PDB file of C-alpha atoms in Angstrom:
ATOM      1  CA  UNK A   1      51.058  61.444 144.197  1.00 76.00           C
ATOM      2  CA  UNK A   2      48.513  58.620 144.916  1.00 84.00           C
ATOM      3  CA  UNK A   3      45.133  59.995 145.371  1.00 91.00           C
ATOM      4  CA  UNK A   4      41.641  58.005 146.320  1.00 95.00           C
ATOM      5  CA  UNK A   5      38.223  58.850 145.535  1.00 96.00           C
ATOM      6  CA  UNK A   6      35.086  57.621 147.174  1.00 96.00           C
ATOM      7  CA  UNK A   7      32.234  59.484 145.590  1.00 95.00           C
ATOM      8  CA  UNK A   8      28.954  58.323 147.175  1.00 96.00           C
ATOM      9  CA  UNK A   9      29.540  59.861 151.361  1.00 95.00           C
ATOM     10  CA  UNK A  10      26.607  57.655 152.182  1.00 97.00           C
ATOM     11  CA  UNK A  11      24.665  54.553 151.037  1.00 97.00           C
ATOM     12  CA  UNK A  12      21.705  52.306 152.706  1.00 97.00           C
ATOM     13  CA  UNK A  13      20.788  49.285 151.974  1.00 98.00           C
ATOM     14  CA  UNK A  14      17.831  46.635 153.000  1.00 98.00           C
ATOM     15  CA  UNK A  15      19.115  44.049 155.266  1.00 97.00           C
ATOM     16  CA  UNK A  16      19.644  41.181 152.960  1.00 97.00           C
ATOM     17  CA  UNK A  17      19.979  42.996 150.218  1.00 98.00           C
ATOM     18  CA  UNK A  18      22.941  43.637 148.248  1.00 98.00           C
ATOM     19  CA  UNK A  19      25.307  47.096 147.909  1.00 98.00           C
ATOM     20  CA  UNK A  20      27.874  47.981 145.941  1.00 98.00           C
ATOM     21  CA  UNK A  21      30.277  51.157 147.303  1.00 98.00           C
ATOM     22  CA  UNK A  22      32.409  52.510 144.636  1.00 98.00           C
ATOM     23  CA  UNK A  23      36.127  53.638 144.771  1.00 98.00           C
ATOM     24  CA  UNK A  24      38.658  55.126 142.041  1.00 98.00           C
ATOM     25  CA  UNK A  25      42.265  55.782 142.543  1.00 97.00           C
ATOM     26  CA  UNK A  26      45.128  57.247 140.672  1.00 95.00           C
ATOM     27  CA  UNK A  27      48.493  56.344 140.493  1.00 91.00           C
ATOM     28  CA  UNK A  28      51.485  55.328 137.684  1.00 89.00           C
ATOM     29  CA  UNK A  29      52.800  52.535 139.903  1.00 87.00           C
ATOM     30  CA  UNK A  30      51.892  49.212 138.107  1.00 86.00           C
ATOM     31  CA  UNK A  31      52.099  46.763 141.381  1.00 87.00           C
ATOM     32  CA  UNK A  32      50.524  47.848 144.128  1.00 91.00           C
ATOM     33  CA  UNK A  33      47.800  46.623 146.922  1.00 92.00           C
ATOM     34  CA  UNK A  34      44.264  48.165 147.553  1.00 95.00           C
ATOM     35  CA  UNK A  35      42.265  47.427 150.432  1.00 96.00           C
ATOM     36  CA  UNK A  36      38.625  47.942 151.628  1.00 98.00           C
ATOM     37  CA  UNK A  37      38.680  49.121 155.452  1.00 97.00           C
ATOM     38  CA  UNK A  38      35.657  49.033 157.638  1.00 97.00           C
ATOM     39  CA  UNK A  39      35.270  51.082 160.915  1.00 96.00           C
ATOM     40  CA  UNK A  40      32.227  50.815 162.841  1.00 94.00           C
ATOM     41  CA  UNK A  41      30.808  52.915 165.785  1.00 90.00           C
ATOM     42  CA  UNK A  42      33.576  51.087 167.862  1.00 86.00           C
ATOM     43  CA  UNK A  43      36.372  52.961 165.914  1.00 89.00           C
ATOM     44  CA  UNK A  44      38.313  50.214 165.346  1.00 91.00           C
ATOM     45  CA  UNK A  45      39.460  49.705 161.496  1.00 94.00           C
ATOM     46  CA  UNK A  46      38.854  46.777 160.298  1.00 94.00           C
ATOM     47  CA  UNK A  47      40.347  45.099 157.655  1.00 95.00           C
ATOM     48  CA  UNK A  48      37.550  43.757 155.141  1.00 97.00           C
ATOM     49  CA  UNK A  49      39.084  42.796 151.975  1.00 96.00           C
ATOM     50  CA  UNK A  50      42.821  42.985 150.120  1.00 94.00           C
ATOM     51  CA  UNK A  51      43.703  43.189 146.336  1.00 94.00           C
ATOM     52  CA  UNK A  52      47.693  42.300 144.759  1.00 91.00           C
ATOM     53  CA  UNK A  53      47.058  44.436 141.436  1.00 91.00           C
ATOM     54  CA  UNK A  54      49.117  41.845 139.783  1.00 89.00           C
ATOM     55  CA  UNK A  55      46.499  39.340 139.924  1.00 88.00           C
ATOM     56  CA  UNK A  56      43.462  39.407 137.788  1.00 85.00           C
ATOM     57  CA  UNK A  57      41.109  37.310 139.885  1.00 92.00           C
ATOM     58  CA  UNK A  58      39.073  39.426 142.078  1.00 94.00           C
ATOM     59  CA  UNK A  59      39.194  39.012 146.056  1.00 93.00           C
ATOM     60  CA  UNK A  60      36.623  37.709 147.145  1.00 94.00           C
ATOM     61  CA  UNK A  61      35.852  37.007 151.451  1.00 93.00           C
ATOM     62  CA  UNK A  62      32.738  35.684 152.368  1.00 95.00           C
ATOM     63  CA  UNK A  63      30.013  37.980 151.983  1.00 97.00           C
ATOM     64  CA  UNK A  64      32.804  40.253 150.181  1.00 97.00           C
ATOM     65  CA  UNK A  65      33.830  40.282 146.893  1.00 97.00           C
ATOM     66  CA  UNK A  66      35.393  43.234 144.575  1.00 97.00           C
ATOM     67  CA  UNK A  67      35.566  44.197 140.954  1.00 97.00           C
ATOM     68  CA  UNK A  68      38.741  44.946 140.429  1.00 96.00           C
ATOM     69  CA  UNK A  69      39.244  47.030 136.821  1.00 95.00           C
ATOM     70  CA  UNK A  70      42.790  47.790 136.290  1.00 94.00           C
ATOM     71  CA  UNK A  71      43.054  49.949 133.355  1.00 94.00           C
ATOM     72  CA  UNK A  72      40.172  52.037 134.449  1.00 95.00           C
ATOM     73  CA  UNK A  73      41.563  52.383 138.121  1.00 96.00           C
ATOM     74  CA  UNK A  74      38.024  51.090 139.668  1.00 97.00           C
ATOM     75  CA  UNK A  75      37.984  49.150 142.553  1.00 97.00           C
ATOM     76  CA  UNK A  76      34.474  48.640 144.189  1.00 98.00           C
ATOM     77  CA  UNK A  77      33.462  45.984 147.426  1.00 98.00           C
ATOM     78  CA  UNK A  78      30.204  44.484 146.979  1.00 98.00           C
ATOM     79  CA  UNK A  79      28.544  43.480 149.572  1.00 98.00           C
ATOM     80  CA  UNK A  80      26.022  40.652 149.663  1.00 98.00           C
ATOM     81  CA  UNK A  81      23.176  38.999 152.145  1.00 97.00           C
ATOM     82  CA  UNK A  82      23.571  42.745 153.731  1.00 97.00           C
ATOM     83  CA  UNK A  83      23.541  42.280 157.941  1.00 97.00           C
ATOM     84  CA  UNK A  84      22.805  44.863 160.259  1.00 96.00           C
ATOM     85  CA  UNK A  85      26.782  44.136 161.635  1.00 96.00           C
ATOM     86  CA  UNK A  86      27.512  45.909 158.408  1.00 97.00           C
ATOM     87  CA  UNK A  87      26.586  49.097 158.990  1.00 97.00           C
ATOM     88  CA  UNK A  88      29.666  50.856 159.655  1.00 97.00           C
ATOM     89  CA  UNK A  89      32.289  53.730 157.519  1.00 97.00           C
ATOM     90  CA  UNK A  90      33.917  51.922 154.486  1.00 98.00           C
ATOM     91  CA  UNK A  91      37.388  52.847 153.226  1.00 97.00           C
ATOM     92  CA  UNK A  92      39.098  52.370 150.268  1.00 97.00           C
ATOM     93  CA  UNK A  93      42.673  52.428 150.489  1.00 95.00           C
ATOM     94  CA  UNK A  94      45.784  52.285 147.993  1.00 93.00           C
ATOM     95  CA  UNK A  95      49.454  50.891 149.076  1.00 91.00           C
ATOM     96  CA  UNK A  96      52.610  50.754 147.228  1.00 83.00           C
ATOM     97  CA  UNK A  97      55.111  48.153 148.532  1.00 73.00           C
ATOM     98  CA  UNK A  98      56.929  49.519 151.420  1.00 62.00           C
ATOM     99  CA  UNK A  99      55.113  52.760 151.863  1.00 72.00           C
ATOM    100  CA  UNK A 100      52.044  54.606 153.240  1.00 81.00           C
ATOM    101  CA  UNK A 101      48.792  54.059 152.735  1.00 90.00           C
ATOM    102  CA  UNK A 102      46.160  56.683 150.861  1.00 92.00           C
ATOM    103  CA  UNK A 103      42.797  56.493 151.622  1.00 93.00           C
ATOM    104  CA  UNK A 104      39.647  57.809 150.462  1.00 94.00           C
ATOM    105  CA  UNK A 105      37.078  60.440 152.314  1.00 94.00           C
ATOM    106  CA  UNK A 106      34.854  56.881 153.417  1.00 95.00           C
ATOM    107  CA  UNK A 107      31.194  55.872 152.829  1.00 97.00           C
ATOM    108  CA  UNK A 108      28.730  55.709 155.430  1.00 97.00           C
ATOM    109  CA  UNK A 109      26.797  52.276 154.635  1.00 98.00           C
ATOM    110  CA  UNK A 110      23.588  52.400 156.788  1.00 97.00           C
ATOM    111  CA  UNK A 111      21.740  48.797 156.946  1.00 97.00           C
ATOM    112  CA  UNK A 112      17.854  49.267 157.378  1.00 96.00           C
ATOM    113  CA  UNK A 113      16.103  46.346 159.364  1.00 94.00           C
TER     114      UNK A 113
ATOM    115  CA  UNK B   1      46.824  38.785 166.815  1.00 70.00           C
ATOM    116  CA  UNK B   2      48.371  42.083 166.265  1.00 68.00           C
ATOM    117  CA  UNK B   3      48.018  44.288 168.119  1.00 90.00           C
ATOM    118  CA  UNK B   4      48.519  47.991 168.147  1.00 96.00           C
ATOM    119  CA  UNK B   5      47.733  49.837 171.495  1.00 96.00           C
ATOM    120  CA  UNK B   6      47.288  53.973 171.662  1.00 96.00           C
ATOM    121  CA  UNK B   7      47.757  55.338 175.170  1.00 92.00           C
ATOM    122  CA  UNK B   8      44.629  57.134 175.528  1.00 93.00           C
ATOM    123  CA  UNK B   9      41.072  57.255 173.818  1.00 94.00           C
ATOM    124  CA  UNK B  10      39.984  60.333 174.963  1.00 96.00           C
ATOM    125  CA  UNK B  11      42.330  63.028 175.620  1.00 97.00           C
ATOM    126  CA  UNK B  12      41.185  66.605 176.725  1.00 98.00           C
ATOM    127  CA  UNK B  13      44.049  69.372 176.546  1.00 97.00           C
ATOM    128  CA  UNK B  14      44.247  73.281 176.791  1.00 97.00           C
ATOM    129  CA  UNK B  15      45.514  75.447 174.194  1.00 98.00           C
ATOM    130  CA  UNK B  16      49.160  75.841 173.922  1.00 97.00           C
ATOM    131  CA  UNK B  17      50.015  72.606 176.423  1.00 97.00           C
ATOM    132  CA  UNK B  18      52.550  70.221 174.064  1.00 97.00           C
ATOM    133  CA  UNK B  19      50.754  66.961 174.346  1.00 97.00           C
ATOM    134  CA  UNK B  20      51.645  63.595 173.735  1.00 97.00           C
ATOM    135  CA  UNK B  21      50.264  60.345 171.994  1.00 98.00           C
ATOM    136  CA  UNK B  22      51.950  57.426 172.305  1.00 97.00           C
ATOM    137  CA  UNK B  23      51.890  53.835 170.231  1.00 97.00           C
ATOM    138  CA  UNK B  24      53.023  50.628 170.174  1.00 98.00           C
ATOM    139  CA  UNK B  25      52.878  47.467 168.169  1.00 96.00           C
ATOM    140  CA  UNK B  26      53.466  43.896 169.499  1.00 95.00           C
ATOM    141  CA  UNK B  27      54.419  42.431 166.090  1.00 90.00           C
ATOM    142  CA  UNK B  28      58.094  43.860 165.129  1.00 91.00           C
ATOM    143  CA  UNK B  29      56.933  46.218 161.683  1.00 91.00           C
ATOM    144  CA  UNK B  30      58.819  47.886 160.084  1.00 91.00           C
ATOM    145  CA  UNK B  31      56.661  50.916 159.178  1.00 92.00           C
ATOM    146  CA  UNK B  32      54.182  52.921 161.642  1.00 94.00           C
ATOM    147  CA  UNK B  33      51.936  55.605 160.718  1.00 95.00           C
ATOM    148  CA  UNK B  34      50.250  58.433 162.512  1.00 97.00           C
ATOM    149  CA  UNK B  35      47.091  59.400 160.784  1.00 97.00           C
ATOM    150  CA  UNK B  36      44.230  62.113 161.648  1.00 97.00           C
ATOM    151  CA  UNK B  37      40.667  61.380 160.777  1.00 96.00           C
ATOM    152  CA  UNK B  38      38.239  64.175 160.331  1.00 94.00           C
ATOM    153  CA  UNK B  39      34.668  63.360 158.763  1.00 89.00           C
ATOM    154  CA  UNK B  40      34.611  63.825 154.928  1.00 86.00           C
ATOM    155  CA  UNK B  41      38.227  64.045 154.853  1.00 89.00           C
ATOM    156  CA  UNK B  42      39.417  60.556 155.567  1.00 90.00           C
ATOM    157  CA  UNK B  43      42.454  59.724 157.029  1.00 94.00           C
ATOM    158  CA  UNK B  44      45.544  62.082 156.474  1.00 94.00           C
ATOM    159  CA  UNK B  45      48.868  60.930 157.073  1.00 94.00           C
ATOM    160  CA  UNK B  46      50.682  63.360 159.295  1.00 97.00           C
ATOM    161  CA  UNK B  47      54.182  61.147 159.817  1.00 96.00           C
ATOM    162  CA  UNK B  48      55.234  58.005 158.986  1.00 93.00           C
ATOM    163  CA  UNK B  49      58.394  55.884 159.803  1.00 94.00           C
ATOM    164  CA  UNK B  50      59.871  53.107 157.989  1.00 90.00           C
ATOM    165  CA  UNK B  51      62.397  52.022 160.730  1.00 91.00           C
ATOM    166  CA  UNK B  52      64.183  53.687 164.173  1.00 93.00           C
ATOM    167  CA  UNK B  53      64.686  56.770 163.890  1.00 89.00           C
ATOM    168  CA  UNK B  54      63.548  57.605 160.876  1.00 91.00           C
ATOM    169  CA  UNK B  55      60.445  59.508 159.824  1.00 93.00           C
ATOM    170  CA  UNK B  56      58.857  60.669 156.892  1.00 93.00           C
ATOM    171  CA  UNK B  57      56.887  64.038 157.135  1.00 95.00           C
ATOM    172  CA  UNK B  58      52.947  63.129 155.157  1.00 93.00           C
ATOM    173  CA  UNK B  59      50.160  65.293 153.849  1.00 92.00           C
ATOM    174  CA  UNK B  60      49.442  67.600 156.859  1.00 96.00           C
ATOM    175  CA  UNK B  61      52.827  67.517 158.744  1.00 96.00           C
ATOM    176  CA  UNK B  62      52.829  71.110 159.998  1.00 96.00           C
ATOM    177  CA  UNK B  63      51.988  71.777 164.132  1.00 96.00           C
ATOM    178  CA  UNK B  64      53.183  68.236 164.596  1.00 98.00           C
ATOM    179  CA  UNK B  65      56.356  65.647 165.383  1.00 97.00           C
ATOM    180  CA  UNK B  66      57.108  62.130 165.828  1.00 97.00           C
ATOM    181  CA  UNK B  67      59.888  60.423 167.612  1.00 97.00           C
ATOM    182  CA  UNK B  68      60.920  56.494 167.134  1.00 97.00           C
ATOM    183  CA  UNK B  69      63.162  55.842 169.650  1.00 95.00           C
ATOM    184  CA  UNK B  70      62.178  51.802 169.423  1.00 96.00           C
ATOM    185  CA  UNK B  71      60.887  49.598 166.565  1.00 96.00           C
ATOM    186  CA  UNK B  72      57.739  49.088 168.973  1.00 96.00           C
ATOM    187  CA  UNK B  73      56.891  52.248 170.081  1.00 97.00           C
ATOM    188  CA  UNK B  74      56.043  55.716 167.904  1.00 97.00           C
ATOM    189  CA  UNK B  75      55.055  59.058 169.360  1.00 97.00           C
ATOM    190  CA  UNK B  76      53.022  61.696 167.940  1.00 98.00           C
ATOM    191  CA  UNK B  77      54.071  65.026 169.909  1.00 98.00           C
ATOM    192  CA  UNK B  78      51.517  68.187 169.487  1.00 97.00           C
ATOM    193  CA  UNK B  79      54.629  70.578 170.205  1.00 94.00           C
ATOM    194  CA  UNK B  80      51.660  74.147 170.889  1.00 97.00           C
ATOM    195  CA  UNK B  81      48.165  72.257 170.839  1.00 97.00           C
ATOM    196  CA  UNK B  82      45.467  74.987 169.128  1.00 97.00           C
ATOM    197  CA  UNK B  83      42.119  74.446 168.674  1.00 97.00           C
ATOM    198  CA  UNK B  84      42.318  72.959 164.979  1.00 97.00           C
ATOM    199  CA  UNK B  85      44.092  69.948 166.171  1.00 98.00           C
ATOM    200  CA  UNK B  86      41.078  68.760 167.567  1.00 98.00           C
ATOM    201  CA  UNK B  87      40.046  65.390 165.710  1.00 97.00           C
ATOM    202  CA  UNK B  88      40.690  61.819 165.569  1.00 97.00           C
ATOM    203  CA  UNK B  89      44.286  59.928 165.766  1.00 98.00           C
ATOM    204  CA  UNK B  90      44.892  56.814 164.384  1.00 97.00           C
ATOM    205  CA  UNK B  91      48.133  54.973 164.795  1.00 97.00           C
ATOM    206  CA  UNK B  92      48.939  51.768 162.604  1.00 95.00           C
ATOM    207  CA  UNK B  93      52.068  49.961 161.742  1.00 93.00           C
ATOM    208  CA  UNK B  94      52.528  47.118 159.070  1.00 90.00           C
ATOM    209  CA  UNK B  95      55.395  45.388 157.379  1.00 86.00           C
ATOM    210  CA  UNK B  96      57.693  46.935 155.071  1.00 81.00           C
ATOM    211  CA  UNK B  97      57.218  44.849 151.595  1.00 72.00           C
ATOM    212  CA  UNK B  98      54.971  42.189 149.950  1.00 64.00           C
ATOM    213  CA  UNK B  99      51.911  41.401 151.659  1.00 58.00           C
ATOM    214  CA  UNK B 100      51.461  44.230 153.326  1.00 76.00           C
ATOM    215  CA  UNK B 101      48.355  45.492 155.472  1.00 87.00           C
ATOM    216  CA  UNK B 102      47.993  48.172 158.107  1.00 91.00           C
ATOM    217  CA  UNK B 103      47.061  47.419 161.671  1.00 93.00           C
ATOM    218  CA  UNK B 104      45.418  49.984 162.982  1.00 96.00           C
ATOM    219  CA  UNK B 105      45.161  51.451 166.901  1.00 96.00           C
ATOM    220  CA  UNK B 106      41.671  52.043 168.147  1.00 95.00           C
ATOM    221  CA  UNK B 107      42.083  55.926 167.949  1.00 95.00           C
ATOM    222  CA  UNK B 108      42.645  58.956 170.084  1.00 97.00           C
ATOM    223  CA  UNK B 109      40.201  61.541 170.415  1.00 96.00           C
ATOM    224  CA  UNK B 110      42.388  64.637 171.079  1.00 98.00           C
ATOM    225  CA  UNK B 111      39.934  68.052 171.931  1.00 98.00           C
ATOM    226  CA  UNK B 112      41.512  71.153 173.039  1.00 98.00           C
ATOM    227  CA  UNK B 113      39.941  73.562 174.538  1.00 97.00           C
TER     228      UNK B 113
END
């Protein structure tokens, strides 16, 4: 079975700064997806940034970029020019074609002003 | 936009009542998800469903059941609500294949008292 690790439950960082949250997963599937979700205080999950494991450029949105390392099963979101919008629960999150999502326990990014 | 609506964000139920929690999704997926979020656990996936009438039981199936009666809509049904079913509910739905990303509900908060 899939699993996803998140190992830091909470990070801060200086508005305008930049933070990197880390996530591993496991699986033997070769082609897959892996996602970053955001949920603020609002609840509502978010969508922040999407990786096809069959292509070796990383994703990159904005203010959003990951690094994407295949063989070692690492997929972290960095975040840049930090904003105080940012400050929210971040999920990592693993999808084979067709089937459910895993996701990780979440990191609590706090944004100091 | 997509959209995926959950009947109720705040839902207050006795012990033993069988409750319901209903979802629907405006943009014909294939696959909908019931998830329950509790802090430092992340989201579990308690059913899924991959077309009508079928379902797939997750990680933490037990106490609970789903019905798909329409592509649209997918129930969550609490058949004996206890006490340890009080969390977070998150519905989402997403395509069945390539380019897929879940669209998530803004959440239920189920307590029972």
């Amino acid at each position: 079975a899939q699993t996803v690790t998140q190992s830091q439950p909470e990070m801060s960082v200086q508005e305008a700064e930049t933070v990197t949250l880390s996530c591993t997963y496991d699986t033997s599937e070769s082609d897959y997806y892996l996602f970053w979700y955001k949920q603020p205080p609002s609840r509502q999950m978010i969508l922040v940034i999407r990786q096809e494991a069959y292509k070796q450029q990383n994703a990159t949105e904005n203010r959003f970029s990951v690094n994407f390392q295949k063989a070692a099963k690492s997929f972290s979101l960095k975040i840049s020019d930090s904003q105080l919008g940012d400050a929210a629960m971040y999920f990592c999150a693993y999808a084979n074609y067709g089937q459910n999502f895993v996701f990780g326990p979440g990191t609590r990014l706090s944004v100091l002003p | 936009d997509v959209k995926v609506t959950q009947s109720s964000r705040y839902l207050v139920k006795r012990t033993g009542e069988k409750v319901f929690l209903e979802c629907v999704q405006d943009m014909d997926h294939e696959n909908m998800f019931w998830y329950r979020q509790d802090p430092g656990l992340g989201l579990r996936l308690i059913y899924f469903s991959y077309d009508v009438k079928m379902k797939e039981k997750g990680d933490i199936p037990e106490g609970y059941s789903v019905s798909r009666e329409k592509k649209e809509r997918f129930s969550l049904i609490l058949e004996s609500a206890s006490t340890n079913q009080t969390s977070m509910y998150l519905c989402a739905s997403s395509y069945r294949g390539v380019n897929t990303e879940a669209f998530f509900g803004q959440g239920t908060r189920l307590t029972v008292v």
